Amino acid sequence: MPNFIRSYLIAAIIVALTITIRPGNAQTPPSADGSRNPMALLNRYQQAADQLDLTPDQRRQIDGFFKQAIDDLRNAAPDLQNASADEKAAKFREILSDLRDQVGGALNDEQKQTLKDKLQSLRRPTSAPIEPTSQPSLKTSASQPDNRAKTGTALDRLRSGLDQISLTADQKQKVDSLLETMQGEVKQLREQVRGGTVQRSDLKEKLAAILEDTRAKLREILTADQQQHLRSLMQNQSVGSDAPPRPLPNRAASRQPTTAPAHSNTASKVEPSPQLTASPTTQIQAPAPEVGEPAPDFNLRMSNGNAVSLTSNSRHVLVLVFGSYSAPVFRDHAAALSQLREKYSSRGVQFLVVYTKEQHPAGGWEVQRNKVQNISIPPATTLTQRNAMADQMHEQLHLDVPIVVDSMDDATAKAYGVNDTVPAYIIDRSGKIAFRQSWLEMDALQQALDDVLARP
């Protein structure tokens, strides 16, 4: 589609989306630099994509994605005529986010980095967010600021900050997977609000729960320096708040009772995390066992019916990995995990994969990686179905590691604090946690194995 036609269509639709509720009102004014104007956002993304060195097939794909986004905007316009400014902005962010994921799925890693760099060069300093319309019923007094969109803005700042941090390839993969999950939860929550299954009054609290959960998982992925850099970036982007953004939560602090501070030293107190309602796809559960603590016992079965328990491995060092076929991070590390088992089995190390609920099931949040690779797995409703999926994963990934299947309530995964991640544990011969990762990472796992085996 020629750029000038595309821009004209986008402009026409954006005008329809930004008309205020009351007849005769002016359009919602853009921010001073246009950075939060919908037209500016979409045109900036279009401009960056048009500068990429693409194959003809990629160009056709990406033009199709933009056409779909335009169609989505056009179809949404009538329903949003009487919507609030926040609702219009949320819909636009949803469509733009889908467009970003689709374009990313059509690019190789080098092109993705180039697109990221071009977007960064086009990005102007963030200014004040779009003000709500002048409809009196939607305005809030100065003494009671409107916080409805603040959590959504925080999610945007988090994504923007992560885009500016230098990550390793493995970190980037994990962060991308985490952000896809976060975006899916937000999208599902908004659909539930529109469908009436979630009250709009609960939206802020549930969005905050998603953000809190994402921050906790990021702490397991980023180094201390990267976390500090991210905090600084988010603070620089923060607008309209006297308080700096909340730091990534301290996992040790989260294990303390919520009625007392995590440390007695008043100079370094960590306030307990607020009790937040769980996000739509995330269940609040006990924290993962820490290094040095006894490993939770389990008694599971392989798909062939053979029983496997923690006590049956009591004389061996055990590497325990949780995952499912719909988890891209697990698939990416399957071959390396098999190689690690081959290397260390002669030293008495046992390896075991626990197959859990699907991380990205069909009909739920289907991440772009799975769509590109034509992986669509419905959620299992019986243990027989989950056994079949474990067998399929074993065959498709040529996984040379025994697989046991968790119960339908994922009791073992919950006992180990598994929460939409692909974690790994090393359990020593005494049955205690010797090492843990929230996200499977082979180099660190191998180094930890060497350290554990070197102990007397």
mmCIF file of C-alpha atoms in Angstrom, residues 4-177:
data_model
loop_
_atom_site.group_PDB
_atom_site.id
_atom_site.type_symbol
_atom_site.label_atom_id
_atom_site.label_comp_id
_atom_site.label_asym_id
_atom_site.label_seq_id
_atom_site.Cartn_x
_atom_site.Cartn_y
_atom_site.Cartn_z
ATOM 1 C CA PHE A 4 0.551 8.466 1.298
ATOM 2 C CA ILE A 5 -2.645 6.379 1.022
ATOM 3 C CA ARG A 6 -1.818 4.551 4.219
ATOM 4 C CA SER A 7 -1.159 7.814 6.059
ATOM 5 C CA TYR A 8 -4.408 9.329 4.762
ATOM 6 C CA LEU A 9 -6.460 6.351 5.938
ATOM 7 C CA ILE A 10 -4.773 6.327 9.320
ATOM 8 C CA ALA A 11 -5.369 10.048 9.742
ATOM 9 C CA ALA A 12 -9.057 9.719 8.880
ATOM 10 C CA ILE A 13 -9.558 6.888 11.342
ATOM 11 C CA ILE A 14 -7.602 8.595 14.116
ATOM 12 C CA VAL A 15 -9.828 11.647 13.736
ATOM 13 C CA ALA A 16 -12.849 9.402 14.268
ATOM 14 C CA LEU A 17 -11.231 7.802 17.296
ATOM 15 C CA THR A 18 -10.284 11.076 18.956
ATOM 16 C CA ILE A 19 -13.598 12.965 18.674
ATOM 17 C CA THR A 20 -14.739 13.778 22.198
ATOM 18 C CA ILE A 21 -17.990 12.603 23.726
ATOM 19 C CA ARG A 22 -19.870 15.878 23.736
ATOM 20 C CA PRO A 23 -21.060 17.214 20.382
ATOM 21 C CA GLY A 24 -19.185 20.281 19.303
ATOM 22 C CA ASN A 25 -16.127 19.625 21.437
ATOM 23 C CA ALA A 26 -12.724 20.015 19.904
ATOM 24 C CA GLN A 27 -10.542 17.020 19.298
ATOM 25 C CA THR A 28 -8.349 15.774 22.085
ATOM 26 C CA PRO A 29 -5.227 17.905 21.819
ATOM 27 C CA PRO A 30 -1.927 16.196 21.168
ATOM 28 C CA SER A 31 0.925 16.521 23.597
ATOM 29 C CA ALA A 32 3.508 19.185 23.026
ATOM 30 C CA ASP A 33 5.894 16.977 21.081
ATOM 31 C CA GLY A 34 3.297 14.674 19.591
ATOM 32 C CA SER A 35 4.817 11.669 21.294
ATOM 33 C CA ARG A 36 1.477 10.524 22.681
ATOM 34 C CA ASN A 37 -0.637 11.571 19.742
ATOM 35 C CA PRO A 38 -1.999 8.369 18.129
ATOM 36 C CA MET A 39 -1.263 9.640 14.639
ATOM 37 C CA ALA A 40 2.319 10.457 15.618
ATOM 38 C CA LEU A 41 2.850 7.052 17.210
ATOM 39 C CA LEU A 42 1.601 5.071 14.234
ATOM 40 C CA ASN A 43 3.321 7.247 11.671
ATOM 41 C CA ARG A 44 6.584 6.960 13.604
ATOM 42 C CA TYR A 45 6.323 3.180 13.550
ATOM 43 C CA GLN A 46 5.449 3.243 9.843
ATOM 44 C CA GLN A 47 8.388 5.546 9.129
ATOM 45 C CA ALA A 48 10.828 3.266 10.950
ATOM 46 C CA ALA A 49 9.492 0.133 9.215
ATOM 47 C CA ASP A 50 9.713 1.780 5.789
ATOM 48 C CA GLN A 51 13.447 2.396 6.322
ATOM 49 C CA LEU A 52 14.251 -1.295 6.796
ATOM 50 C CA ASP A 53 16.040 -3.336 4.135
ATOM 51 C CA LEU A 54 13.332 -5.944 3.523
ATOM 52 C CA THR A 55 12.829 -8.747 1.041
ATOM 53 C CA PRO A 56 9.804 -8.404 -1.268
ATOM 54 C CA ASP A 57 8.004 -11.097 0.732
ATOM 55 C CA GLN A 58 8.698 -9.303 4.023
ATOM 56 C CA ARG A 59 7.491 -6.032 2.523
ATOM 57 C CA ARG A 60 4.228 -7.672 1.419
ATOM 58 C CA GLN A 61 3.777 -9.195 4.870
ATOM 59 C CA ILE A 62 4.388 -5.945 6.708
ATOM 60 C CA ASP A 63 2.142 -3.973 4.358
ATOM 61 C CA GLY A 64 -0.527 -6.550 5.139
ATOM 62 C CA PHE A 65 -0.008 -6.044 8.867
ATOM 63 C CA PHE A 66 -0.427 -2.275 8.490
ATOM 64 C CA LYS A 67 -3.548 -2.825 6.394
ATOM 65 C CA GLN A 68 -4.969 -5.074 9.110
ATOM 66 C CA ALA A 69 -4.184 -2.447 11.764
ATOM 67 C CA ILE A 70 -5.968 0.170 9.678
ATOM 68 C CA ASP A 71 -8.968 -2.137 9.286
ATOM 69 C CA ASP A 72 -8.995 -2.739 13.045
ATOM 70 C CA LEU A 73 -8.919 1.007 13.678
ATOM 71 C CA ARG A 74 -11.698 1.596 11.164
ATOM 72 C CA ASN A 75 -13.866 -1.139 12.695
ATOM 73 C CA ALA A 76 -13.264 0.190 16.209
ATOM 74 C CA ALA A 77 -14.138 3.795 15.388
ATOM 75 C CA PRO A 78 -17.975 3.498 15.536
ATOM 76 C CA ASP A 79 -17.923 1.704 18.890
ATOM 77 C CA LEU A 80 -15.578 4.299 20.375
ATOM 78 C CA GLN A 81 -17.562 7.387 19.385
ATOM 79 C CA ASN A 82 -19.078 7.559 22.868
ATOM 80 C CA ALA A 83 -16.091 6.118 24.723
ATOM 81 C CA SER A 84 -13.876 8.018 27.121
ATOM 82 C CA ALA A 85 -10.444 9.274 26.100
ATOM 83 C CA ASP A 86 -8.848 6.565 28.237
ATOM 84 C CA GLU A 87 -10.846 3.842 26.485
ATOM 85 C CA LYS A 88 -9.914 5.214 23.073
ATOM 86 C CA ALA A 89 -6.248 5.364 24.030
ATOM 87 C CA ALA A 90 -6.367 1.818 25.416
ATOM 88 C CA LYS A 91 -7.869 0.510 22.169
ATOM 89 C CA PHE A 92 -5.253 2.264 20.093
ATOM 90 C CA ARG A 93 -2.428 0.886 22.274
ATOM 91 C CA GLU A 94 -3.880 -2.599 21.885
ATOM 92 C CA ILE A 95 -3.948 -2.358 18.075
ATOM 93 C CA LEU A 96 -0.486 -0.824 17.897
ATOM 94 C CA SER A 97 0.898 -3.503 20.218
ATOM 95 C CA ASP A 98 -0.538 -6.262 18.017
ATOM 96 C CA LEU A 99 0.980 -4.561 14.976
ATOM 97 C CA ARG A 100 4.363 -4.392 16.694
ATOM 98 C CA ASP A 101 4.269 -8.116 17.508
ATOM 99 C CA GLN A 102 3.258 -9.060 13.967
ATOM 100 C CA VAL A 103 5.995 -6.951 12.393
ATOM 101 C CA GLY A 104 8.550 -8.361 14.832
ATOM 102 C CA GLY A 105 7.568 -11.906 13.865
ATOM 103 C CA ALA A 106 8.343 -11.164 10.197
ATOM 104 C CA LEU A 107 11.843 -9.785 10.882
ATOM 105 C CA ASN A 108 15.134 -11.480 11.624
ATOM 106 C CA ASP A 109 17.166 -10.533 14.699
ATOM 107 C CA GLU A 110 19.305 -7.989 12.837
ATOM 108 C CA GLN A 111 16.247 -6.292 11.345
ATOM 109 C CA LYS A 112 14.540 -6.211 14.741
ATOM 110 C CA GLN A 113 17.568 -4.450 16.214
ATOM 111 C CA THR A 114 17.639 -1.996 13.307
ATOM 112 C CA LEU A 115 13.938 -1.249 13.782
ATOM 113 C CA LYS A 116 14.497 -0.747 17.495
ATOM 114 C CA ASP A 117 17.375 1.678 16.785
ATOM 115 C CA LYS A 118 15.343 3.638 14.239
ATOM 116 C CA LEU A 119 12.385 3.917 16.603
ATOM 117 C CA GLN A 120 14.715 5.100 19.337
ATOM 118 C CA SER A 121 16.192 7.770 17.074
ATOM 119 C CA LEU A 122 12.694 8.951 16.133
ATOM 120 C CA ARG A 123 11.460 8.989 19.720
ATOM 121 C CA ARG A 124 11.215 12.428 21.321
ATOM 122 C CA PRO A 125 11.248 13.036 25.060
ATOM 123 C CA THR A 126 8.043 11.882 26.668
ATOM 124 C CA SER A 127 5.714 14.703 27.651
ATOM 125 C CA ALA A 128 2.415 14.832 29.485
ATOM 126 C CA PRO A 129 -0.127 12.163 28.615
ATOM 127 C CA ILE A 130 -3.267 12.980 26.673
ATOM 128 C CA GLU A 131 -5.689 14.729 28.967
ATOM 129 C CA PRO A 132 -9.148 13.262 29.429
ATOM 130 C CA THR A 133 -12.002 14.937 27.599
ATOM 131 C CA SER A 134 -13.764 17.965 29.018
ATOM 132 C CA GLN A 135 -16.881 15.933 29.792
ATOM 133 C CA PRO A 136 -17.633 16.957 33.415
ATOM 134 C CA SER A 137 -18.584 13.449 34.516
ATOM 135 C CA LEU A 138 -15.179 12.138 33.428
ATOM 136 C CA LYS A 139 -13.090 14.783 35.141
ATOM 137 C CA THR A 140 -11.588 14.384 38.555
ATOM 138 C CA SER A 141 -10.778 17.130 40.984
ATOM 139 C CA ALA A 142 -7.240 18.349 41.565
ATOM 140 C CA SER A 143 -7.315 16.856 45.028
ATOM 141 C CA GLN A 144 -8.260 13.455 43.590
ATOM 142 C CA PRO A 145 -6.194 12.882 40.446
ATOM 143 C CA ASP A 146 -7.455 10.377 37.894
ATOM 144 C CA ASN A 147 -5.337 7.254 38.254
ATOM 145 C CA ARG A 148 -7.211 5.067 35.796
ATOM 146 C CA ALA A 149 -4.551 5.193 33.092
ATOM 147 C CA LYS A 150 -1.470 5.382 35.312
ATOM 148 C CA THR A 151 -0.850 1.647 35.451
ATOM 149 C CA GLY A 152 -1.177 1.353 31.690
ATOM 150 C CA THR A 153 1.317 4.196 31.365
ATOM 151 C CA ALA A 154 3.679 2.370 33.737
ATOM 152 C CA LEU A 155 3.485 -0.743 31.559
ATOM 153 C CA ASP A 156 4.353 1.383 28.529
ATOM 154 C CA ARG A 157 7.268 2.974 30.394
ATOM 155 C CA LEU A 158 8.521 -0.454 31.402
ATOM 156 C CA ARG A 159 8.529 -1.680 27.808
ATOM 157 C CA SER A 160 10.155 1.536 26.603
ATOM 158 C CA GLY A 161 12.836 1.322 29.291
ATOM 159 C CA LEU A 162 13.656 -2.287 28.444
ATOM 160 C CA ASP A 163 14.055 -1.302 24.783
ATOM 161 C CA GLN A 164 16.921 0.978 25.826
ATOM 162 C CA ILE A 165 18.863 -1.540 27.930
ATOM 163 C CA SER A 166 21.700 -3.593 26.465
ATOM 164 C CA LEU A 167 20.685 -7.243 26.923
ATOM 165 C CA THR A 168 22.376 -10.505 26.055
ATOM 166 C CA ALA A 169 20.671 -12.648 23.432
ATOM 167 C CA ASP A 170 19.418 -14.984 26.148
ATOM 168 C CA GLN A 171 18.129 -12.116 28.288
ATOM 169 C CA LYS A 172 16.396 -10.554 25.298
ATOM 170 C CA GLN A 173 14.651 -13.829 24.539
ATOM 171 C CA LYS A 174 13.412 -14.128 28.113
ATOM 172 C CA VAL A 175 12.368 -10.480 28.316
ATOM 173 C CA ASP A 176 10.494 -10.731 25.004
ATOM 174 C CA SER A 177 8.665 -13.823 26.257
#
